[in-house]
Coordinates of C-alpha atoms in Angstrom, one line a residue:
Chain A
M22 CA -79.6 207.3 37.5
K23 CA -80.3 203.7 36.5
S24 CA -76.7 202.6 37.2
K25 CA -76.9 204.2 40.6
N26 CA -80.0 202.1 41.5
Q27 CA -78.3 199.0 40.2
K28 CA -75.3 199.7 42.5
K29 CA -77.5 200.2 45.5
K30 CA -79.4 196.9 45.1
P31 CA -76.7 194.4 46.1
K32 CA -75.8 196.5 49.2
Q33 CA -79.5 196.5 50.3
K34 CA -79.6 192.8 49.6
N35 CA -76.6 192.3 51.8
K36 CA -78.2 194.2 54.6
I37 CA -81.4 192.2 54.4
I38 CA -80.0 188.7 54.2
P39 CA -78.7 188.5 57.8
F40 CA -82.1 189.3 59.1
V41 CA -83.8 186.7 56.9
V42 CA -81.3 184.1 58.1
I43 CA -81.8 185.0 61.7
I44 CA -85.6 184.9 61.3
I45 CA -85.4 181.4 59.7
F46 CA -83.4 180.1 62.6
I47 CA -85.6 181.8 65.2
I48 CA -88.6 179.9 63.5
L49 CA -86.6 176.7 63.6
G50 CA -85.9 177.3 67.3
M51 CA -89.5 178.0 68.0
I52 CA -90.5 174.7 66.3
G53 CA -88.0 173.0 68.6
I54 CA -89.6 174.7 71.7
G55 CA -93.0 173.6 70.4
L56 CA -91.7 170.0 70.3
D57 CA -90.5 170.4 73.9
E58 CA -86.9 169.9 72.9
P59 CA -85.5 172.2 75.7
S60 CA -86.7 169.8 78.4
Q61 CA -84.9 166.9 76.6
I62 CA -81.7 169.1 76.4
L63 CA -82.0 170.0 80.1
N64 CA -82.4 166.4 80.9
Q65 CA -79.3 165.5 78.9
A66 CA -77.2 168.4 80.2
T67 CA -77.9 167.8 83.8
Q68 CA -76.6 164.3 83.8
I69 CA -72.9 163.4 83.4
C70 CA -72.6 161.2 80.3
L71 CA -69.4 159.4 81.2
S72 CA -69.0 157.6 77.9
C73 CA -69.4 161.0 76.2
I74 CA -66.3 162.3 77.9
G75 CA -64.3 159.2 77.3
I76 CA -64.7 157.6 80.7
G77 CA -66.2 154.1 80.7
Chain B
M21 CA -59.8 196.9 71.7
D22 CA -57.7 193.8 72.4
V23 CA -58.0 194.5 76.1
M24 CA -61.8 194.8 75.8
R25 CA -61.9 191.5 73.9
K26 CA -59.9 189.8 76.6
W27 CA -62.4 191.1 79.2
V28 CA -65.3 189.8 77.1
Q29 CA -63.6 186.4 76.8
V30 CA -63.2 186.3 80.6
L31 CA -66.8 187.4 81.1
F32 CA -68.1 184.6 78.8
F33 CA -65.8 182.1 80.5
F34 CA -67.4 182.9 83.8
M35 CA -70.9 183.2 82.4
T36 CA -70.7 179.7 80.8
N37 CA -68.8 178.2 83.7
G38 CA -70.4 179.9 86.7
Y39 CA -71.0 177.0 89.1
W40 CA -68.2 177.2 91.6
K41 CA -69.7 175.0 94.3
F42 CA -68.5 171.9 92.5
P43 CA -65.4 171.3 94.7
Y44 CA -67.9 170.8 97.6
T45 CA -70.8 169.0 95.8
R46 CA -68.4 167.0 93.5
A47 CA -71.1 167.0 90.9
I48 CA -72.1 169.1 87.9
Y49 CA -74.6 172.0 87.9
K50 CA -78.2 170.7 87.5
G51 CA -80.1 173.9 87.4
P52 CA -82.5 175.5 84.8
L53 CA -79.8 177.6 83.1
K54 CA -78.6 174.5 81.3
V55 CA -81.4 175.0 78.8
I56 CA -79.3 178.0 77.5
C57 CA -76.9 177.4 74.7
S58 CA -73.2 178.1 75.2
P59 CA -72.1 180.1 72.2
G60 CA -68.6 178.6 72.3
L61 CA -67.4 175.0 72.7
N62 CA -67.9 174.4 76.4
C63 CA -68.6 170.8 77.6
Y64 CA -71.8 170.5 79.6
S65 CA -70.3 167.7 81.7
C66 CA -67.8 170.3 83.0
P67 CA -68.5 170.6 86.7
A68 CA -68.6 174.4 86.5
S69 CA -70.7 174.6 83.3
T70 CA -74.0 176.4 83.5
T71 CA -75.0 176.1 79.9
Y72 CA -75.3 173.3 77.3
C73 CA -72.8 172.7 74.6
P74 CA -74.5 172.8 71.2
I75 CA -72.2 170.3 69.6
G76 CA -72.7 167.8 72.5
S77 CA -76.5 168.3 72.5
L78 CA -76.9 167.9 68.8
Q79 CA -75.0 164.6 68.8
Q80 CA -77.1 163.3 71.7
L81 CA -80.3 164.2 69.9
F82 CA -79.1 162.7 66.6
A83 CA -77.9 159.6 68.5
G84 CA -81.4 159.1 70.0
I85 CA -83.4 160.3 67.1
R86 CA -84.9 156.8 66.2
I87 CA -86.1 156.2 69.8
S88 CA -87.5 159.7 70.0
I89 CA -89.5 159.3 66.8
E90 CA -90.7 155.9 67.8
T91 CA -92.0 157.3 71.0
G92 CA -93.7 160.2 69.1
Q93 CA -91.5 162.9 70.7
F94 CA -89.7 164.1 67.5
F95 CA -86.6 165.5 69.3
I96 CA -84.8 166.2 66.0
G97 CA -82.6 169.1 67.1
F98 CA -84.5 172.1 65.8
Y99 CA -84.0 174.0 69.1
V100 CA -80.3 173.5 69.1
I101 CA -79.8 174.2 65.4
G102 CA -82.1 177.2 65.7
T103 CA -80.1 178.6 68.5
M104 CA -76.8 177.9 66.8
G105 CA -78.2 179.5 63.6
V106 CA -79.3 182.7 65.4
I107 CA -75.9 183.1 67.0
G108 CA -74.3 182.4 63.6
G109 CA -76.6 184.9 61.9
F110 CA -75.7 187.6 64.3
V111 CA -72.0 187.2 64.8
G112 CA -70.8 184.0 63.0
R113 CA -67.2 183.1 64.0
M114 CA -66.9 186.2 66.1
V115 CA -67.9 183.8 68.9
C116 CA -64.6 182.0 68.5
G117 CA -62.6 185.2 69.1
W118 CA -64.8 186.7 71.8
A119 CA -66.8 184.0 73.6
C120 CA -65.2 180.6 73.4
P121 CA -63.5 179.4 76.6
F122 CA -61.4 176.9 74.6
G123 CA -60.3 179.7 72.2
L124 CA -59.2 181.8 75.2
F125 CA -57.3 178.8 76.6
Q126 CA -55.4 178.4 73.3
E127 CA -54.7 182.1 73.1
L128 CA -53.2 182.1 76.6
I129 CA -50.9 179.1 76.1
H130 CA -49.8 180.5 72.7
K131 CA -48.1 183.3 74.8
I132 CA -45.6 180.7 76.2
P133 CA -42.3 181.7 74.6
S134 CA -41.3 179.2 71.9
P135 CA -40.6 179.1 68.2
K136 CA -43.9 179.9 66.3
F137 CA -45.1 178.2 63.2
G138 CA -47.9 178.7 60.7
I139 CA -50.5 176.0 59.9
W140 CA -50.8 174.4 56.5
P141 CA -54.0 176.0 55.0
V142 CA -55.4 172.7 53.7
L143 CA -55.8 171.5 57.3
R144 CA -58.7 174.0 57.7
Y145 CA -61.0 171.7 55.8
F146 CA -60.6 168.9 58.3
K147 CA -63.0 170.5 60.7
Y148 CA -65.8 170.4 58.1
G149 CA -65.2 166.6 57.8
L150 CA -65.5 166.3 61.6
L151 CA -68.7 168.3 61.5
I152 CA -70.2 166.2 58.8
F153 CA -69.0 162.8 59.9
M154 CA -68.5 162.8 63.7
V155 CA -71.2 165.3 64.6
V156 CA -73.9 164.5 62.1
L157 CA -73.6 161.2 60.1
L158 CA -72.0 158.8 62.6
P159 CA -74.4 159.7 65.5
L160 CA -77.3 159.3 63.1
F161 CA -76.3 156.1 61.2
A162 CA -73.8 154.2 63.3
V163 CA -76.3 152.7 65.7
D164 CA -76.4 149.6 68.0
E165 CA -79.0 146.9 68.0
F166 CA -81.4 149.2 69.9
G167 CA -81.1 151.9 67.3
T168 CA -79.1 154.2 69.5
G169 CA -76.0 156.0 68.2
E170 CA -73.1 157.6 70.0
P171 CA -71.8 161.2 70.3
W172 CA -68.7 160.4 68.3
F173 CA -67.0 163.7 68.4
C174 CA -67.4 164.1 72.2
K175 CA -66.5 160.4 72.9
Y176 CA -63.5 160.0 70.7
F177 CA -62.1 163.4 69.9
C178 CA -63.2 166.6 71.8
P179 CA -60.1 167.9 73.6
A180 CA -62.3 170.6 75.3
G181 CA -64.4 167.9 76.9
T182 CA -61.3 166.1 78.2
L183 CA -59.9 169.3 79.6
E184 CA -63.1 170.7 81.1
A185 CA -65.0 167.6 82.0
G186 CA -63.0 164.3 81.8
I187 CA -60.0 165.3 83.9
P188 CA -61.9 167.4 86.5
M189 CA -64.4 164.5 87.0
I190 CA -61.8 161.9 87.6
I191 CA -60.2 164.3 90.1
L192 CA -63.5 165.0 91.8
Q193 CA -64.7 161.4 91.8
P194 CA -61.8 159.1 92.3
A195 CA -64.0 156.0 91.9
L196 CA -64.3 156.8 88.2
R197 CA -60.6 156.1 87.7
M198 CA -61.5 152.4 87.6
N199 CA -63.4 153.0 84.3
L200 CA -60.5 154.6 82.4
G201 CA -59.5 152.8 79.3
W202 CA -58.0 153.3 75.8
I203 CA -60.7 155.9 74.8
F204 CA -59.7 158.2 77.7
A205 CA -56.0 157.6 76.8
L206 CA -56.7 158.6 73.2
K207 CA -58.6 161.7 74.3
V208 CA -55.7 162.7 76.6
F209 CA -53.3 162.2 73.7
I210 CA -55.4 164.4 71.5
L211 CA -55.6 167.1 74.2
V212 CA -51.8 167.1 74.8
F213 CA -51.3 167.2 71.0
F214 CA -53.4 170.3 70.7
I215 CA -51.9 171.9 73.8
V216 CA -48.4 171.5 72.4
W217 CA -49.6 172.6 68.9
A218 CA -51.2 175.7 70.5
V219 CA -48.0 176.7 72.1
L220 CA -46.3 176.5 68.7
S221 CA -49.1 177.8 66.4
S222 CA -52.0 180.2 66.9
R223 CA -55.4 178.5 67.6
P224 CA -54.7 175.2 65.9
F225 CA -57.9 173.6 67.2
C226 CA -60.1 176.4 66.0
R227 CA -58.4 176.4 62.6
T228 CA -58.3 172.7 61.9
A229 CA -60.7 170.7 64.1
C230 CA -63.6 172.7 65.7
P231 CA -66.9 171.6 64.3
L232 CA -68.7 174.5 66.0
G233 CA -66.3 176.9 64.3
A234 CA -67.0 175.1 61.0
F235 CA -70.8 175.6 61.5
Y236 CA -70.4 179.3 62.3
A237 CA -68.1 179.7 59.3
L238 CA -71.0 178.9 57.1
F239 CA -72.4 182.3 58.1
S240 CA -69.4 184.3 57.0
R241 CA -71.1 186.0 54.1
V242 CA -74.5 186.4 55.7
K243 CA -73.8 187.5 59.3
L244 CA -75.0 190.8 60.8
V245 CA -71.8 191.8 62.5
R246 CA -68.8 191.7 60.2
L247 CA -65.6 193.3 59.2
N248 CA -65.7 195.4 56.1
L249 CA -62.7 196.2 53.8
D250 CA -62.7 199.6 52.1
L251 CA -60.9 198.9 48.9
N252 CA -60.5 202.6 48.2
L253 CA -58.4 202.9 51.3
C254 CA -56.5 199.6 51.3
T255 CA -52.9 200.0 50.2
H256 CA -52.3 196.2 50.1
C257 CA -49.4 196.6 52.5
Q258 CA -50.3 193.2 54.0
A259 CA -50.1 194.4 57.6
C260 CA -53.3 192.5 58.2
H261 CA -51.6 189.2 57.1
D262 CA -49.0 189.3 59.8
V263 CA -51.3 190.0 62.8
C264 CA -54.2 187.6 62.0
P265 CA -54.3 184.7 64.6
M266 CA -56.3 182.6 62.1
G267 CA -53.9 183.1 59.1
V268 CA -56.4 185.1 57.1
R269 CA -55.2 187.4 54.4
F270 CA -58.0 189.9 55.0
N271 CA -57.3 192.3 52.1
E272 CA -57.5 189.3 49.7
S273 CA -60.6 187.6 51.2
P274 CA -62.6 189.9 53.5
D275 CA -65.4 187.2 53.9
D276 CA -62.9 184.5 54.7
L277 CA -64.5 181.5 56.5
E278 CA -61.7 181.6 59.1
C279 CA -62.1 185.2 60.2
I280 CA -63.1 185.4 63.9
S281 CA -63.5 189.2 63.9
C282 CA -60.9 189.6 66.7
L283 CA -60.2 193.1 65.3
A284 CA -56.4 192.6 65.3
C285 CA -56.3 193.6 61.7
T286 CA -58.3 196.8 62.3
K287 CA -55.6 197.9 64.8
A288 CA -52.7 196.9 62.4
C289 CA -54.2 198.7 59.4
K290 CA -52.5 202.0 59.1
A291 CA -54.8 203.0 56.3
N292 CA -57.9 202.5 58.4
A293 CA -59.4 200.4 55.6
I294 CA -61.0 197.8 57.9
N295 CA -64.1 198.6 59.8
L296 CA -66.5 196.7 62.0
E297 CA -70.1 197.1 60.8
I298 CA -73.5 195.9 62.0
G299 CA -76.0 195.3 59.2
G300 CA -73.9 197.4 56.8
I301 CA -73.6 200.3 59.2
P302 CA -70.0 201.0 60.4
I303 CA -69.9 201.2 64.2
V304 CA -66.3 202.4 64.4
N305 CA -66.0 205.5 62.3
Q306 CA -62.3 205.7 61.7
P307 CA -60.7 208.8 60.3
K308 CA -59.7 208.4 56.7
R309 CA -56.1 208.8 55.6
P310 CA -55.2 212.5 55.2
E311 CA -54.2 212.2 51.6
L312 CA -57.5 210.7 50.7
K313 CA -59.6 213.3 52.5
G314 CA -62.0 215.1 50.1
V315 CA -61.5 212.5 47.4

């Protein structure tokens, strides 16, 4: 019985880890939203940065 | 499944490049959708692009980090890294196989009849160098007298940017041709180099030089959607080796950093030993080999 439980644990851990990772990055993204980063990204992405594409 | 993957690739191509008024406006899309992250490498200076490129945005934020901190704005890149991390946590490099326009482009030109060659496995580590140096360190630390860095990867290397943005923009705006110099020549050379290589080898840019693929590869062991190898069913026939477009030997390394979950190996595996699973739950229940039934 004990060995069965020991076998199950790594599998359960493998199932949980992706969710933990996703939650951590969601929190990171929320911090970015809190800092108003999306507006800065929108500002960057709506202008052609010529030097960024090798022109000029 | 391969047909479905092609349709998904085409769908993502049009979702991330959905602005088709550009031949008339001769300008890029400037709407609110550009706050959404493109999962694949898709230059946001592309006239048709409707989303932002995470690698381009990250470099821009790193390049301007000093000024942003000085002005009290703290645009450090949390939103971009958070978005990339969520995508990586869900599907990892599956993006490369299913949602990247430049990956689709390489797949299509690889169909051109020619002698086909493998890629030296050591070259795969080059993309991690590009991610660390050209995307992170150089934009952060190679700054001018005003404390502003440059998007090094976009400016000096990215062939996707040259194909999707550089060349279309000089066609749409002929006045820009006056500004062309050695940087553009270098970028065109890099683009031509990868196009020729993609005809001869499968997905050379993804395998050797894509920093976004390198980032997603970090999630290979912790992503939600992944391929699982059933060691009890695997016969080690190596059928999965021959079909993998990324040169992965799936039965030897099921969590390989290069795996793009294109499912070519699941089709090739006669023993049905490879399954796609979400959070540890198989979503394609394949029949087991008859001789192993009831074992």
